[in-house]
Amino acid sequence: MAKLLTLLQWADAHYETPPSLRTLQRWTREGRIYPAPELHGREYKVQHDAVYVDPSKKNLKPKPKHVKLPSKGTLLERLKHGEQASPLRR
C-alpha cells in the first residue's frame, strides 16, 4: 500500500500555490477529491495520485476513443430483424 499524505502535503505536490487547509477540507467534504481522502484521527489522509474533480463538468468519465460495434449488429438490430441466436456451446 502506498503512503498516504496529508491534505497540505498533497496540495504542495500538485499545486504551485496550494489552497488553504480549510479549502482542502471543504473539497473533501464536497467529494471534489478522487479517490476520497480518509479521516485519520483529526486529519485527512489522501493517496498521492488523487486528483481534483471539477463538479461543473457533467461527464467525468473519459470517452472511449473508438467503439467497435459487434460484427452481426447490436442486440436491438438482431431483435428487429428476427435473427436467430447462436447456439450455446457446451
Coordinates of N, CA and C in Angstrom, one line a residue:
M1 N 0.8 -1.2 0.0 CA 0.0 0.0 0.0 C 0.9 1.2 0.0
A2 N 0.5 2.2 -0.8 CA 1.3 3.4 -0.9 C 1.1 4.3 0.4
K3 N 2.1 5.2 0.6 CA 2.0 6.1 1.8 C 0.9 7.1 1.5
L4 N 0.2 7.4 2.6 CA -0.9 8.4 2.5 C -0.3 9.7 2.9
L5 N -0.7 10.8 2.2 CA -0.2 12.2 2.5 C -1.3 13.0 3.2
T6 N -0.9 14.0 4.0 CA -1.9 14.9 4.5 C -2.4 15.8 3.3
L7 N -3.5 16.5 3.6 CA -4.0 17.3 2.5 C -3.0 18.4 2.1
L8 N -2.3 19.0 3.1 CA -1.4 20.0 2.7 C -0.2 19.5 1.9
Q9 N 0.3 18.3 2.3 CA 1.4 17.7 1.5 C 0.9 17.4 0.1
W10 N -0.3 16.9 -0.1 CA -0.8 16.6 -1.4 C -1.0 17.8 -2.2
A11 N -1.5 18.9 -1.6 CA -1.6 20.2 -2.3 C -0.3 20.8 -2.7
D12 N 0.7 20.6 -1.9 CA 2.1 21.1 -2.2 C 2.6 20.4 -3.4
A13 N 2.3 19.1 -3.5 CA 2.8 18.3 -4.6 C 2.1 18.6 -5.9
H14 N 0.8 19.0 -5.9 CA 0.0 19.2 -7.1 C -0.3 20.6 -7.5
Y15 N 0.0 21.6 -6.7 CA -0.3 23.0 -7.0 C 0.9 23.8 -6.8
E16 N 1.1 24.8 -7.6 CA 2.2 25.8 -7.5 C 1.9 26.6 -6.3
T17 N 0.7 27.2 -6.2 CA 0.3 27.9 -5.0 C -0.9 27.1 -4.4
P18 N -0.6 26.3 -3.4 CA -1.7 25.4 -2.9 C -2.8 26.2 -2.2
P19 N -4.0 25.6 -2.2 CA -5.1 26.2 -1.5 C -4.9 26.1 0.0
S20 N -5.7 26.8 0.8 CA -5.6 26.7 2.2 C -6.2 25.4 2.7
L21 N -5.9 25.1 4.0 CA -6.3 23.9 4.6 C -7.8 23.8 4.6
R22 N -8.5 24.9 4.9 CA -9.9 25.0 5.0 C -10.6 24.7 3.6
T23 N -10.0 25.2 2.6 CA -10.5 24.9 1.2 C -10.3 23.4 0.9
L24 N -9.2 22.8 1.2 CA -8.9 21.4 1.0 C -9.9 20.6 1.8
Q25 N -10.2 20.9 3.0 CA -11.2 20.2 3.8 C -12.6 20.3 3.3
R26 N -12.9 21.5 2.7 CA -14.2 21.7 2.1 C -14.3 20.8 0.9
W27 N -13.3 20.8 0.0 CA -13.3 20.0 -1.2 C -13.5 18.5 -0.8
T28 N -12.9 18.1 0.3 CA -13.0 16.7 0.8 C -14.4 16.4 1.1
R29 N -15.1 17.3 1.9 CA -16.5 17.1 2.3 C -17.4 17.1 1.2
E30 N -17.1 17.9 0.1 CA -18.0 18.0 -1.0 C -17.7 16.9 -2.1
G31 N -16.7 16.1 -1.8 CA -16.4 15.0 -2.8 C -15.7 15.4 -4.0
R32 N -14.9 16.5 -3.9 CA -14.2 17.0 -5.1 C -12.8 16.4 -5.3
I33 N -12.3 15.6 -4.4 CA -11.0 14.9 -4.5 C -11.3 13.4 -4.7
Y34 N -10.7 12.9 -5.7 CA -10.9 11.4 -6.0 C -9.6 10.7 -6.2
P35 N -9.4 9.6 -5.5 CA -10.2 8.9 -4.6 C -10.3 9.7 -3.3
A36 N -11.4 9.5 -2.6 CA -11.8 10.3 -1.4 C -10.7 10.2 -0.3
P37 N -10.3 11.3 0.3 CA -9.4 11.2 1.4 C -10.1 10.5 2.6
E38 N -9.3 9.9 3.5 CA -9.8 9.2 4.6 C -9.5 10.0 5.9
L39 N -10.4 10.0 6.8 CA -10.2 10.7 8.1 C -9.4 9.8 9.0
H40 N -8.2 10.2 9.4 CA -7.4 9.5 10.4 C -7.2 10.4 11.6
G41 N -7.9 10.1 12.6 CA -7.9 11.0 13.8 C -8.6 12.3 13.5
R42 N -7.8 13.4 13.5 CA -8.3 14.7 13.2 C -7.9 15.3 11.9
E43 N -7.1 14.5 11.1 CA -6.7 15.0 9.8 C -7.0 14.0 8.7
Y44 N -7.2 14.5 7.5 CA -7.5 13.7 6.4 C -6.2 13.3 5.7
K45 N -6.2 12.0 5.3 CA -5.0 11.4 4.5 C -5.5 11.1 3.2
V46 N -4.7 11.4 2.2 CA -5.1 11.2 0.8 C -4.0 10.4 0.0
Q47 N -4.3 9.7 -1.0 CA -3.3 9.0 -1.8 C -2.6 10.0 -2.7
H48 N -1.4 9.7 -3.0 CA -0.6 10.6 -3.8 C -1.1 10.9 -5.2
D49 N -1.8 9.9 -5.8 CA -2.3 10.0 -7.2 C -3.7 10.5 -7.2
A50 N -4.2 11.0 -6.1 CA -5.6 11.6 -6.1 C -5.6 12.9 -7.0
V51 N -6.8 13.2 -7.5 CA -7.0 14.3 -8.4 C -8.2 15.1 -7.9
Y52 N -8.1 16.4 -8.3 CA -9.3 17.3 -8.0 C -10.3 17.1 -9.2
V53 N -11.6 16.9 -8.8 CA -12.6 16.7 -9.8 C -13.5 17.9 -9.8
D54 N -13.5 18.6 -11.0 CA -14.3 19.8 -11.2 C -15.8 19.4 -11.2
P55 N -16.6 19.9 -10.2 CA -18.0 19.5 -10.2 C -18.8 20.1 -11.3
S56 N -18.3 21.1 -12.0 CA -19.1 21.7 -13.0 C -19.1 20.9 -14.3
K57 N -18.1 19.9 -14.4 CA -18.0 19.0 -15.5 C -19.1 18.0 -15.4
K58 N -20.0 17.9 -16.4 CA -21.1 16.9 -16.3 C -20.6 15.5 -16.5
N59 N -19.8 15.3 -17.5 CA -19.4 13.9 -17.9 C -17.9 13.7 -17.4
L60 N -17.8 13.0 -16.3 CA -16.5 12.9 -15.7 C -15.7 11.6 -16.2
K61 N -16.4 10.7 -16.9 CA -15.8 9.5 -17.4 C -15.0 9.9 -18.7
P62 N -13.8 9.3 -18.9 CA -13.2 9.6 -20.1 C -13.9 8.8 -21.2
K63 N -14.0 9.5 -22.4 CA -14.7 8.9 -23.5 C -13.8 7.9 -24.2
P64 N -14.3 6.8 -24.6 CA -13.5 5.8 -25.4 C -13.2 6.4 -26.7
K65 N -12.0 6.1 -27.2 CA -11.5 6.7 -28.5 C -12.2 6.0 -29.7
H66 N -12.4 4.7 -29.6 CA -13.1 4.0 -30.7 C -13.9 2.9 -30.1
V67 N -15.2 2.9 -30.5 CA -16.1 1.9 -30.1 C -16.4 1.0 -31.2
K68 N -16.1 -0.3 -31.1 CA -16.3 -1.3 -32.1 C -17.6 -2.0 -31.9
L69 N -18.5 -1.9 -32.9 CA -19.8 -2.5 -32.9 C -19.6 -4.0 -33.2
P70 N -20.5 -4.8 -32.6 CA -20.5 -6.2 -32.9 C -20.6 -6.5 -34.4
S71 N -20.0 -7.5 -34.9 CA -19.9 -7.8 -36.4 C -21.3 -8.2 -36.9
K72 N -22.2 -8.8 -36.1 CA -23.5 -9.1 -36.5 C -24.6 -8.1 -36.2
G73 N -24.1 -6.9 -35.7 CA -25.1 -5.9 -35.4 C -25.3 -5.9 -33.9
T74 N -26.0 -4.9 -33.4 CA -26.3 -4.8 -32.0 C -27.4 -5.7 -31.7
L75 N -27.7 -5.9 -30.4 CA -28.8 -6.8 -30.0 C -30.1 -6.3 -30.5
L76 N -30.3 -5.0 -30.4 CA -31.6 -4.4 -30.8 C -31.8 -4.6 -32.3
E77 N -30.7 -4.5 -33.1 CA -30.8 -4.7 -34.6 C -31.2 -6.2 -34.9
R78 N -30.5 -7.1 -34.1 CA -30.8 -8.5 -34.3 C -32.2 -8.9 -33.9
L79 N -32.8 -8.2 -32.9 CA -34.1 -8.5 -32.4 C -35.1 -7.9 -33.5
K80 N -34.8 -6.8 -34.0 CA -35.7 -6.2 -35.0 C -35.8 -7.1 -36.3
H81 N -34.7 -7.6 -36.7 CA -34.7 -8.4 -37.9 C -35.0 -9.9 -37.7
G82 N -35.2 -10.3 -36.5 CA -35.6 -11.6 -36.1 C -34.5 -12.7 -36.4
E83 N -33.3 -12.3 -36.2 CA -32.2 -13.3 -36.4 C -32.1 -14.2 -35.2
Q84 N -31.8 -15.5 -35.5 CA -31.7 -16.5 -34.5 C -30.4 -16.2 -33.7
A85 N -30.5 -16.6 -32.4 CA -29.4 -16.5 -31.5 C -28.5 -17.7 -31.8
S86 N -27.2 -17.5 -31.6 CA -26.2 -18.6 -31.8 C -26.4 -19.6 -30.8
P87 N -26.2 -20.9 -31.1 CA -26.4 -22.0 -30.1 C -25.4 -21.9 -29.0
L88 N -25.7 -22.4 -27.9 CA -24.8 -22.4 -26.7 C -23.8 -23.5 -26.9
R89 N -22.6 -23.2 -26.5 CA -21.5 -24.2 -26.6 C -21.5 -24.9 -25.2
R90 N -21.5 -26.2 -25.3 CA -21.4 -27.0 -24.0 C -20.3 -28.0 -24.1

